[in-house]
Amino acid sequence: MQEVDADLTALDRGIINAFQGGFPVVERPFEPAAAALRERGVDVTGPELCDRVRELDEEGILSRFGALVNAEEIGGAASLVAMHAPPDRYEEVAETVNEFTAVAHNYEREHPHLNMWFVVSVADHPDPDKDGTDRVEEVLADIEAATGQETYNLPKVQEFHVGAKFLLDGPVPEGDVDLSDLGPEVTPSSRETLTPEERDLVVEIQGGLPITETPYADVAAAIGADADWVIETIKRFNAEGKVRRVGVIPNHYALGYTENGMTVWNVPEDALAEVGPAVASLEFVTHCYERPRHEGVWEYNFFAMTHGRTEAESERRIAEVKALMDEYWTVGEDDWDTLFSTRILKKTGIRIADRADSNTA
């Protein structure tokens, strides 16, 4: 363990391990959450748990507490994009790319050619005959015109796993507490659009929930809604996939997970259906997708994101991914690569409000 953990108590570790998902959506959620920790040997009351989660958030150990909204299910579209920025113009190109409000994240990554990687997030296209994908292409055309550099669009073809968990030594080491079944029974809706009331709820919770003993009632008060409706709707959003999970979102850098490796693989098409779920099952793989190739420039079609505390740990984890890959096909030396991020160029988050606005009816 690294020194970063020295000041984390058993309670802190229990909170971080237990509640990276499956936090209860009930009127006073910290009470059953504390009871679950007590069952696992962590002595804490509901008010004490609430206070400590708030302190961890204020200290930067948590990025936030609340519902992780799935922007893809809210409306609009997003895509991963790669670009070559000439070394002598790198800062200029980065600044130009970052000026686009549609660019949510931008990273410098280690690669001999494609050294800039960013995410474009857009609302639904204003033209009813087009969609968010068309809007992404329009943004990329504008970026190319502004920078003079070609972009390589790598939209998600197939998602195998999204569920970053950063676990620590200490109580609840498996991170397997799930209290999402508590609260009202809900029935998923088949509607693809949001109601105006749902839109207001999404915008209110996108940055996190109030860290109080009655967070859902506080959200209801903020948007002028009924507290029971807020609880039922967040639970339904969770069932529908509009919310990926409810819980604490750790700041993985603060926990020492500083080695951020994007492993990429040239997987034979006939092996993808087996390889995808197998790699997704590895607990340290936080994101796992199929994405398109770009002939002559980018030959990889499978992405698996790993995180580690040290370079050695990252190397071990990547070797484990490769060993698993080898069970399904013979991985050649040129069939894979790891692109480590060397610098965060921009990180503003997905603009959920715009995407929700465009999908409200």
mmCIF file of C-alpha atoms in Angstrom:
data_model
loop_
_atom_site.group_PDB
_atom_site.id
_atom_site.type_symbol
_atom_site.label_atom_id
_atom_site.label_comp_id
_atom_site.label_asym_id
_atom_site.label_seq_id
_atom_site.Cartn_x
_atom_site.Cartn_y
_atom_site.Cartn_z
ATOM 1 C CA MET A 1 0.000 0.000 0.000
ATOM 2 C CA GLN A 2 1.150 3.534 -0.692
ATOM 3 C CA GLU A 3 1.387 6.400 1.786
ATOM 4 C CA VAL A 4 -1.788 7.882 0.319
ATOM 5 C CA ASP A 5 -3.700 5.370 2.451
ATOM 6 C CA ALA A 6 -2.050 6.270 5.740
ATOM 7 C CA ASP A 7 -4.755 8.682 6.832
ATOM 8 C CA LEU A 8 -7.719 6.545 5.783
ATOM 9 C CA THR A 9 -9.430 4.876 8.736
ATOM 10 C CA ALA A 10 -11.180 1.518 8.717
ATOM 11 C CA LEU A 11 -14.467 3.413 8.410
ATOM 12 C CA ASP A 12 -13.167 5.356 5.403
ATOM 13 C CA ARG A 13 -12.053 2.169 3.700
ATOM 14 C CA GLY A 14 -15.349 0.478 4.490
ATOM 15 C CA ILE A 15 -17.295 3.378 2.974
ATOM 16 C CA ILE A 16 -15.195 3.468 -0.183
ATOM 17 C CA ASN A 17 -15.259 -0.300 -0.667
ATOM 18 C CA ALA A 18 -18.908 -0.882 0.199
ATOM 19 C CA PHE A 19 -20.724 1.938 -1.533
ATOM 20 C CA GLN A 20 -19.320 2.479 -5.008
ATOM 21 C CA GLY A 21 -22.751 1.305 -6.102
ATOM 22 C CA GLY A 22 -25.910 -0.080 -4.570
ATOM 23 C CA PHE A 23 -26.484 2.762 -2.113
ATOM 24 C CA PRO A 24 -30.094 2.697 -0.879
ATOM 25 C CA VAL A 25 -32.666 4.980 -2.488
ATOM 26 C CA VAL A 26 -34.971 5.466 0.496
ATOM 27 C CA GLU A 27 -36.029 8.449 2.599
ATOM 28 C CA ARG A 28 -33.132 8.156 5.083
ATOM 29 C CA PRO A 29 -30.522 6.096 3.203
ATOM 30 C CA PHE A 30 -27.640 6.434 5.657
ATOM 31 C CA GLU A 31 -29.500 4.369 8.260
ATOM 32 C CA PRO A 32 -29.631 1.071 6.278
ATOM 33 C CA ALA A 33 -26.197 1.822 4.831
ATOM 34 C CA ALA A 34 -24.749 2.103 8.347
ATOM 35 C CA ALA A 35 -26.555 -1.080 9.393
ATOM 36 C CA ALA A 36 -24.923 -2.920 6.468
ATOM 37 C CA LEU A 37 -21.495 -1.726 7.611
ATOM 38 C CA ARG A 38 -22.183 -2.778 11.210
ATOM 39 C CA GLU A 39 -23.066 -6.274 9.943
ATOM 40 C CA ARG A 40 -19.591 -6.333 8.395
ATOM 41 C CA GLY A 41 -17.762 -5.249 11.536
ATOM 42 C CA VAL A 42 -17.648 -1.471 11.005
ATOM 43 C CA ASP A 43 -19.255 0.274 13.993
ATOM 44 C CA VAL A 44 -21.031 3.412 12.734
ATOM 45 C CA THR A 45 -24.429 5.088 13.052
ATOM 46 C CA GLY A 46 -26.409 6.671 10.241
ATOM 47 C CA PRO A 47 -25.584 10.279 11.229
ATOM 48 C CA GLU A 48 -21.896 9.383 11.700
ATOM 49 C CA LEU A 49 -21.796 7.754 8.275
ATOM 50 C CA CYS A 50 -23.396 10.804 6.664
ATOM 51 C CA ASP A 51 -20.907 13.122 8.354
ATOM 52 C CA ARG A 52 -17.912 11.056 7.261
ATOM 53 C CA VAL A 53 -19.077 10.800 3.636
ATOM 54 C CA ARG A 54 -19.439 14.603 3.626
ATOM 55 C CA GLU A 55 -15.923 15.001 5.046
ATOM 56 C CA LEU A 56 -14.424 12.587 2.489
ATOM 57 C CA ASP A 57 -16.101 14.616 -0.241
ATOM 58 C CA GLU A 58 -14.776 17.904 1.151
ATOM 59 C CA GLU A 59 -11.273 16.425 1.497
ATOM 60 C CA GLY A 60 -11.241 15.357 -2.159
ATOM 61 C CA ILE A 61 -11.079 11.635 -1.400
ATOM 62 C CA LEU A 62 -14.435 11.380 -3.176
ATOM 63 C CA SER A 63 -15.187 13.036 -6.483
ATOM 64 C CA ARG A 64 -18.810 13.179 -5.392
ATOM 65 C CA PHE A 65 -21.649 11.273 -3.778
ATOM 66 C CA GLY A 66 -24.812 10.471 -5.666
ATOM 67 C CA ALA A 67 -26.276 9.036 -8.819
ATOM 68 C CA LEU A 68 -23.946 8.408 -11.760
ATOM 69 C CA VAL A 69 -26.085 9.542 -14.694
ATOM 70 C CA ASN A 70 -25.655 7.566 -17.920
ATOM 71 C CA ALA A 71 -25.517 10.357 -20.499
ATOM 72 C CA GLU A 72 -25.986 7.915 -23.355
ATOM 73 C CA GLU A 73 -29.475 7.019 -22.087
ATOM 74 C CA ILE A 74 -30.445 10.644 -21.445
ATOM 75 C CA GLY A 75 -30.095 11.818 -25.049
ATOM 76 C CA GLY A 76 -27.578 12.962 -27.631
ATOM 77 C CA ALA A 77 -24.367 11.129 -28.432
ATOM 78 C CA ALA A 78 -20.705 10.922 -27.479
ATOM 79 C CA SER A 79 -17.617 9.531 -29.129
ATOM 80 C CA LEU A 80 -13.936 8.946 -28.412
ATOM 81 C CA VAL A 81 -11.693 10.729 -30.909
ATOM 82 C CA ALA A 82 -7.976 10.391 -31.634
ATOM 83 C CA MET A 83 -5.755 12.958 -33.317
ATOM 84 C CA HIS A 84 -2.134 13.628 -34.153
ATOM 85 C CA ALA A 85 -0.878 16.957 -32.843
ATOM 86 C CA PRO A 86 2.586 17.873 -34.188
ATOM 87 C CA PRO A 87 5.010 18.242 -31.260
ATOM 88 C CA ASP A 88 5.952 21.793 -32.247
ATOM 89 C CA ARG A 89 2.249 22.779 -32.304
ATOM 90 C CA TYR A 90 0.978 20.547 -29.534
ATOM 91 C CA GLU A 91 -0.024 23.259 -27.053
ATOM 92 C CA GLU A 92 -1.639 25.352 -29.766
ATOM 93 C CA VAL A 93 -3.675 22.390 -31.083
ATOM 94 C CA ALA A 94 -4.694 21.370 -27.548
ATOM 95 C CA GLU A 95 -5.883 24.882 -26.770
ATOM 96 C CA THR A 96 -7.908 25.005 -29.981
ATOM 97 C CA VAL A 97 -9.524 21.612 -29.359
ATOM 98 C CA ASN A 98 -10.315 22.514 -25.764
ATOM 99 C CA GLU A 99 -12.135 25.681 -26.862
ATOM 100 C CA PHE A 100 -14.917 23.529 -28.320
ATOM 101 C CA THR A 101 -17.644 23.186 -25.697
ATOM 102 C CA ALA A 102 -18.512 19.756 -27.108
ATOM 103 C CA VAL A 103 -15.092 18.459 -25.984
ATOM 104 C CA ALA A 104 -15.622 17.065 -22.488
ATOM 105 C CA HIS A 105 -12.309 15.320 -21.775
ATOM 106 C CA ASN A 106 -8.936 15.610 -23.478
ATOM 107 C CA TYR A 107 -5.793 13.617 -22.653
ATOM 108 C CA GLU A 108 -2.250 13.491 -23.935
ATOM 109 C CA ARG A 109 -1.385 9.815 -24.401
ATOM 110 C CA GLU A 110 1.797 7.945 -25.257
ATOM 111 C CA HIS A 111 1.631 6.908 -28.918
ATOM 112 C CA PRO A 112 4.066 7.558 -31.780
ATOM 113 C CA HIS A 113 1.338 9.178 -33.892
ATOM 114 C CA LEU A 114 -2.057 9.516 -32.178
ATOM 115 C CA ASN A 115 -0.975 11.546 -29.167
ATOM 116 C CA MET A 116 -4.212 13.431 -28.365
ATOM 117 C CA TRP A 117 -7.422 11.681 -27.275
ATOM 118 C CA PHE A 118 -10.644 13.476 -26.469
ATOM 119 C CA VAL A 119 -14.349 12.831 -25.966
ATOM 120 C CA VAL A 120 -16.951 14.757 -27.942
ATOM 121 C CA SER A 121 -20.398 14.955 -26.320
ATOM 122 C CA VAL A 122 -23.346 16.508 -28.174
ATOM 123 C CA ALA A 123 -27.076 16.981 -27.803
ATOM 124 C CA ASP A 124 -29.518 15.546 -30.314
ATOM 125 C CA HIS A 125 -29.266 17.122 -33.756
ATOM 126 C CA PRO A 126 -31.679 20.021 -34.344
ATOM 127 C CA ASP A 127 -32.524 18.578 -37.765
ATOM 128 C CA PRO A 128 -35.164 15.859 -37.159
ATOM 129 C CA ASP A 129 -33.760 13.851 -40.079
ATOM 130 C CA LYS A 130 -30.358 13.593 -38.372
ATOM 131 C CA ASP A 131 -29.172 12.336 -35.005
ATOM 132 C CA GLY A 132 -26.418 12.860 -32.480
ATOM 133 C CA THR A 133 -23.955 10.880 -34.586
ATOM 134 C CA ASP A 134 -24.326 13.425 -37.381
ATOM 135 C CA ARG A 135 -23.732 16.211 -34.892
ATOM 136 C CA VAL A 136 -20.493 14.549 -33.713
ATOM 137 C CA GLU A 137 -19.270 14.452 -37.323
ATOM 138 C CA GLU A 138 -20.072 18.142 -37.734
ATOM 139 C CA VAL A 139 -18.069 19.005 -34.597
ATOM 140 C CA LEU A 140 -15.123 16.941 -35.846
ATOM 141 C CA ALA A 141 -15.219 18.714 -39.214
ATOM 142 C CA ASP A 142 -15.053 22.044 -37.373
ATOM 143 C CA ILE A 143 -12.140 20.805 -35.228
ATOM 144 C CA GLU A 144 -10.258 19.659 -38.324
ATOM 145 C CA ALA A 145 -10.823 23.031 -39.974
ATOM 146 C CA ALA A 146 -9.652 24.892 -36.876
ATOM 147 C CA THR A 147 -6.532 22.783 -36.238
ATOM 148 C CA GLY A 148 -5.582 21.568 -39.711
ATOM 149 C CA GLN A 149 -5.281 18.059 -38.262
ATOM 150 C CA GLU A 150 -7.263 14.962 -39.221
ATOM 151 C CA THR A 151 -9.470 13.355 -36.565
ATOM 152 C CA TYR A 152 -10.192 9.649 -36.168
ATOM 153 C CA ASN A 153 -13.654 8.981 -34.802
ATOM 154 C CA LEU A 154 -13.867 5.905 -32.557
ATOM 155 C CA PRO A 155 -17.502 5.623 -31.471
ATOM 156 C CA LYS A 156 -18.557 2.764 -29.243
ATOM 157 C CA VAL A 157 -19.714 -0.192 -31.342
ATOM 158 C CA GLN A 158 -20.378 -2.491 -28.409
ATOM 159 C CA GLU A 159 -20.142 -1.974 -24.661
ATOM 160 C CA PHE A 160 -18.959 -4.951 -22.622
ATOM 161 C CA HIS A 161 -18.452 -3.222 -19.289
ATOM 162 C CA VAL A 162 -18.523 0.192 -17.623
ATOM 163 C CA GLY A 163 -18.144 0.101 -13.870
ATOM 164 C CA ALA A 164 -15.030 1.562 -12.361
ATOM 165 C CA LYS A 165 -14.443 0.302 -8.827
ATOM 166 C CA PHE A 166 -11.376 1.294 -6.877
ATOM 167 C CA LEU A 167 -11.063 -0.982 -3.853
ATOM 168 C CA LEU A 168 -8.737 -0.651 -0.857
ATOM 169 C CA ASP A 169 -7.358 -2.980 1.775
ATOM 170 C CA GLY A 170 -9.741 -2.988 4.711
ATOM 171 C CA PRO A 171 -13.380 -3.786 5.512
ATOM 172 C CA VAL A 172 -15.652 -5.070 2.732
ATOM 173 C CA PRO A 173 -12.683 -5.795 0.425
ATOM 174 C CA GLU A 174 -14.907 -7.325 -2.260
ATOM 175 C CA GLY A 175 -17.056 -4.183 -2.477
ATOM 176 C CA ASP A 176 -20.161 -6.327 -2.694
ATOM 177 C CA VAL A 177 -22.725 -4.389 -0.625
ATOM 178 C CA ASP A 178 -25.850 -3.792 -2.714
ATOM 179 C CA LEU A 179 -28.845 -2.146 -1.067
ATOM 180 C CA SER A 180 -30.485 -1.024 -4.306
ATOM 181 C CA ASP A 181 -33.419 -3.368 -3.697
ATOM 182 C CA LEU A 182 -34.599 -1.279 -0.750
ATOM 183 C CA GLY A 183 -37.389 1.217 -1.268
ATOM 184 C CA PRO A 184 -40.435 1.207 -3.553
ATOM 185 C CA GLU A 185 -41.047 -1.303 -6.310
ATOM 186 C CA VAL A 186 -40.659 0.337 -9.711
ATOM 187 C CA THR A 187 -41.531 -0.607 -13.278
ATOM 188 C CA PRO A 188 -39.193 0.530 -16.078
ATOM 189 C CA SER A 189 -40.777 2.797 -18.671
ATOM 190 C CA SER A 190 -40.494 2.265 -22.434
ATOM 191 C CA ARG A 191 -40.405 6.023 -23.120
ATOM 192 C CA GLU A 192 -37.245 7.220 -24.860
ATOM 193 C CA THR A 193 -37.780 10.907 -24.050
ATOM 194 C CA LEU A 194 -37.775 12.686 -20.699
ATOM 195 C CA THR A 195 -40.689 14.550 -19.203
ATOM 196 C CA PRO A 196 -39.956 18.150 -18.144
ATOM 197 C CA GLU A 197 -40.021 16.998 -14.507
ATOM 198 C CA GLU A 198 -37.528 14.192 -15.227
ATOM 199 C CA ARG A 199 -35.312 16.641 -17.077
ATOM 200 C CA ASP A 200 -35.219 18.898 -13.995
ATOM 201 C CA LEU A 201 -34.339 15.914 -11.812
ATOM 202 C CA VAL A 202 -31.493 14.788 -14.102
ATOM 203 C CA VAL A 203 -29.981 18.280 -14.171
ATOM 204 C CA GLU A 204 -30.281 18.607 -10.380
ATOM 205 C CA ILE A 205 -28.564 15.290 -9.569
ATOM 206 C CA GLN A 206 -25.921 15.170 -12.317
ATOM 207 C CA GLY A 207 -23.271 16.758 -10.090
ATOM 208 C CA GLY A 208 -24.121 14.688 -7.026
ATOM 209 C CA LEU A 209 -26.667 14.460 -4.231
ATOM 210 C CA PRO A 210 -26.731 16.659 -1.122
ATOM 211 C CA ILE A 211 -24.788 14.846 1.590
ATOM 212 C CA THR A 212 -27.453 15.063 4.247
ATOM 213 C CA GLU A 213 -29.475 12.455 6.094
ATOM 214 C CA THR A 214 -32.389 13.116 3.683
ATOM 215 C CA PRO A 215 -30.706 13.728 0.296
ATOM 216 C CA TYR A 216 -33.682 12.776 -1.877
ATOM 217 C CA ALA A 217 -36.048 15.051 0.039
ATOM 218 C CA ASP A 218 -33.533 17.867 -0.380
ATOM 219 C CA VAL A 219 -33.413 17.266 -4.127
ATOM 220 C CA ALA A 220 -37.216 17.294 -4.195
ATOM 221 C CA ALA A 221 -37.276 20.632 -2.384
ATOM 222 C CA ALA A 222 -34.763 22.094 -4.835
ATOM 223 C CA ILE A 223 -36.886 21.272 -7.891
ATOM 224 C CA GLY A 224 -40.316 21.665 -6.316
ATOM 225 C CA ALA A 225 -41.188 17.981 -6.547
ATOM 226 C CA ASP A 226 -42.588 15.364 -4.197
ATOM 227 C CA ALA A 227 -39.914 13.433 -2.268
ATOM 228 C CA ASP A 228 -41.580 10.065 -2.925
ATOM 229 C CA TRP A 229 -41.600 10.843 -6.662
ATOM 230 C CA VAL A 230 -37.870 11.660 -6.582
ATOM 231 C CA ILE A 231 -37.101 8.362 -4.824
ATOM 232 C CA GLU A 232 -39.268 6.339 -7.211
ATOM 233 C CA THR A 233 -37.866 8.078 -10.296
ATOM 234 C CA ILE A 234 -34.204 7.646 -9.332
ATOM 235 C CA LYS A 235 -34.901 3.966 -8.597
ATOM 236 C CA ARG A 236 -36.637 3.625 -11.972
ATOM 237 C CA PHE A 237 -33.778 5.446 -13.733
ATOM 238 C CA ASN A 238 -31.414 2.938 -12.125
ATOM 239 C CA ALA A 239 -33.523 0.039 -13.440
ATOM 240 C CA GLU A 240 -33.716 1.622 -16.912
ATOM 241 C CA GLY A 241 -30.002 2.360 -17.153
ATOM 242 C CA LYS A 242 -30.397 6.147 -17.123
ATOM 243 C CA VAL A 243 -28.508 5.983 -13.818
ATOM 244 C CA ARG A 244 -25.614 3.515 -13.806
ATOM 245 C CA ARG A 245 -25.352 3.340 -10.012
ATOM 246 C CA VAL A 246 -25.940 5.316 -6.843
ATOM 247 C CA GLY A 247 -23.163 5.648 -4.301
ATOM 248 C CA VAL A 248 -19.785 7.213 -3.608
ATOM 249 C CA ILE A 249 -17.582 8.095 -6.592
ATOM 250 C CA PRO A 250 -13.948 7.931 -5.419
ATOM 251 C CA ASN A 251 -11.264 10.258 -6.700
ATOM 252 C CA HIS A 252 -9.023 7.452 -7.917
ATOM 253 C CA TYR A 253 -5.994 9.737 -8.077
ATOM 254 C CA ALA A 254 -6.450 10.536 -4.371
ATOM 255 C CA LEU A 255 -6.535 6.799 -3.663
ATOM 256 C CA GLY A 256 -3.234 6.323 -5.458
ATOM 257 C CA TYR A 257 -4.588 4.875 -8.708
ATOM 258 C CA THR A 258 -2.421 7.125 -10.855
ATOM 259 C CA GLU A 259 -1.413 4.667 -13.590
ATOM 260 C CA ASN A 260 -4.143 5.002 -16.208
ATOM 261 C CA GLY A 261 -3.509 2.524 -19.037
ATOM 262 C CA MET A 262 -5.712 2.276 -22.121
ATOM 263 C CA THR A 263 -4.962 -1.158 -23.549
ATOM 264 C CA VAL A 264 -5.956 -1.666 -27.174
ATOM 265 C CA TRP A 265 -6.168 -4.936 -29.063
ATOM 266 C CA ASN A 266 -6.569 -6.169 -32.633
ATOM 267 C CA VAL A 267 -9.054 -8.928 -31.840
ATOM 268 C CA PRO A 268 -10.290 -11.229 -34.629
ATOM 269 C CA GLU A 269 -13.950 -10.522 -35.329
ATOM 270 C CA ASP A 270 -14.998 -14.105 -34.610
ATOM 271 C CA ALA A 271 -13.407 -13.970 -31.134
ATOM 272 C CA LEU A 272 -14.977 -10.699 -29.946
ATOM 273 C CA ALA A 273 -18.171 -12.259 -28.573
ATOM 274 C CA GLU A 274 -16.134 -14.409 -26.147
ATOM 275 C CA VAL A 275 -13.220 -12.075 -25.481
ATOM 276 C CA GLY A 276 -15.396 -9.086 -24.549
ATOM 277 C CA PRO A 277 -17.263 -10.616 -21.594
ATOM 278 C CA ALA A 278 -14.136 -12.467 -20.418
ATOM 279 C CA VAL A 279 -12.005 -9.309 -20.192
ATOM 280 C CA ALA A 280 -14.946 -7.366 -18.724
ATOM 281 C CA SER A 281 -15.058 -9.865 -15.854
ATOM 282 C CA LEU A 282 -11.593 -8.818 -14.617
ATOM 283 C CA GLU A 283 -12.185 -6.677 -11.513
ATOM 284 C CA PHE A 284 -9.511 -4.137 -12.388
ATOM 285 C CA VAL A 285 -10.882 -3.443 -15.899
ATOM 286 C CA THR A 286 -13.042 -0.342 -15.533
ATOM 287 C CA HIS A 287 -14.183 0.147 -19.134
ATOM 288 C CA CYS A 288 -14.337 -2.353 -21.977
ATOM 289 C CA TYR A 289 -15.575 -1.604 -25.528
ATOM 290 C CA GLU A 290 -15.463 -2.576 -29.172
ATOM 291 C CA ARG A 291 -14.581 0.410 -31.380
ATOM 292 C CA PRO A 292 -13.904 0.715 -35.142
ATOM 293 C CA ARG A 293 -10.511 0.424 -36.803
ATOM 294 C CA HIS A 294 -9.072 3.052 -39.182
ATOM 295 C CA GLU A 295 -7.166 1.251 -41.907
ATOM 296 C CA GLY A 296 -3.530 2.226 -42.177
ATOM 297 C CA VAL A 297 -3.650 4.378 -39.032
ATOM 298 C CA TRP A 298 -5.380 2.483 -36.241
ATOM 299 C CA GLU A 299 -5.664 -1.307 -36.402
ATOM 300 C CA TYR A 300 -7.163 -1.949 -32.959
ATOM 301 C CA ASN A 301 -10.860 -2.705 -32.384
ATOM 302 C CA PHE A 302 -10.983 -3.569 -28.666
ATOM 303 C CA PHE A 303 -10.339 -1.200 -25.744
ATOM 304 C CA ALA A 304 -9.887 -2.182 -22.093
ATOM 305 C CA MET A 305 -9.065 0.493 -19.532
ATOM 306 C CA THR A 306 -7.010 -0.524 -16.504
ATOM 307 C CA HIS A 307 -5.875 1.421 -13.454
ATOM 308 C CA GLY A 308 -3.019 0.709 -11.088
ATOM 309 C CA ARG A 309 -1.259 2.268 -8.122
ATOM 310 C CA THR A 310 2.229 1.740 -9.506
ATOM 311 C CA GLU A 311 3.800 1.101 -12.874
ATOM 312 C CA ALA A 312 4.617 -2.453 -11.769
ATOM 313 C CA GLU A 313 1.011 -3.103 -10.735
ATOM 314 C CA SER A 314 -0.235 -1.770 -14.069
ATOM 315 C CA GLU A 315 2.184 -4.007 -15.939
ATOM 316 C CA ARG A 316 0.968 -7.046 -13.969
ATOM 317 C CA ARG A 317 -2.639 -6.235 -14.728
ATOM 318 C CA ILE A 318 -1.998 -5.694 -18.423
ATOM 319 C CA ALA A 319 -0.120 -9.007 -18.513
ATOM 320 C CA GLU A 320 -3.201 -10.629 -16.965
ATOM 321 C CA VAL A 321 -5.393 -9.185 -19.711
ATOM 322 C CA LYS A 322 -2.984 -10.527 -22.340
ATOM 323 C CA ALA A 323 -2.893 -13.976 -20.726
ATOM 324 C CA LEU A 324 -6.681 -14.083 -20.814
ATOM 325 C CA MET A 325 -6.699 -12.936 -24.439
ATOM 326 C CA ASP A 326 -4.291 -15.753 -25.307
ATOM 327 C CA GLU A 327 -6.915 -18.275 -24.190
ATOM 328 C CA TYR A 328 -9.133 -17.214 -27.093
ATOM 329 C CA TRP A 329 -6.654 -16.337 -29.864
ATOM 330 C CA THR A 330 -2.913 -16.127 -30.378
ATOM 331 C CA VAL A 331 -1.930 -12.549 -29.530
ATOM 332 C CA GLY A 332 0.973 -11.372 -31.652
ATOM 333 C CA GLU A 333 3.481 -8.735 -30.579
ATOM 334 C CA ASP A 334 1.928 -6.193 -32.945
ATOM 335 C CA ASP A 335 -1.655 -7.054 -31.981
ATOM 336 C CA TRP A 336 -1.822 -4.847 -28.911
ATOM 337 C CA ASP A 337 -0.534 -1.713 -27.244
ATOM 338 C CA THR A 338 -0.969 0.305 -24.053
ATOM 339 C CA LEU A 339 -1.450 4.055 -24.205
ATOM 340 C CA PHE A 340 -0.752 5.669 -20.840
ATOM 341 C CA SER A 341 -2.078 9.160 -20.231
ATOM 342 C CA THR A 342 0.736 11.607 -19.568
ATOM 343 C CA ARG A 343 -1.353 14.733 -19.063
ATOM 344 C CA ILE A 344 -4.955 15.792 -18.560
ATOM 345 C CA LEU A 345 -5.567 18.578 -21.079
ATOM 346 C CA LYS A 346 -9.239 19.150 -20.270
ATOM 347 C CA LYS A 347 -11.786 17.547 -17.979
ATOM 348 C CA THR A 348 -15.104 19.351 -17.699
ATOM 349 C CA GLY A 349 -17.471 16.395 -17.782
ATOM 350 C CA ILE A 350 -20.342 15.561 -20.086
ATOM 351 C CA ARG A 351 -22.798 18.441 -20.475
ATOM 352 C CA ILE A 352 -25.844 16.495 -19.342
ATOM 353 C CA ALA A 353 -28.186 19.504 -19.276
ATOM 354 C CA ASP A 354 -27.846 20.155 -23.014
ATOM 355 C CA ARG A 355 -28.411 16.517 -23.844
ATOM 356 C CA ALA A 356 -31.407 16.296 -21.523
ATOM 357 C CA ASP A 357 -32.909 19.512 -22.924
ATOM 358 C CA SER A 358 -32.790 18.175 -26.474
ATOM 359 C CA ASN A 359 -34.537 14.946 -25.438
ATOM 360 C CA THR A 360 -37.361 16.409 -23.351
ATOM 361 C CA ALA A 361 -40.937 16.199 -24.574
#
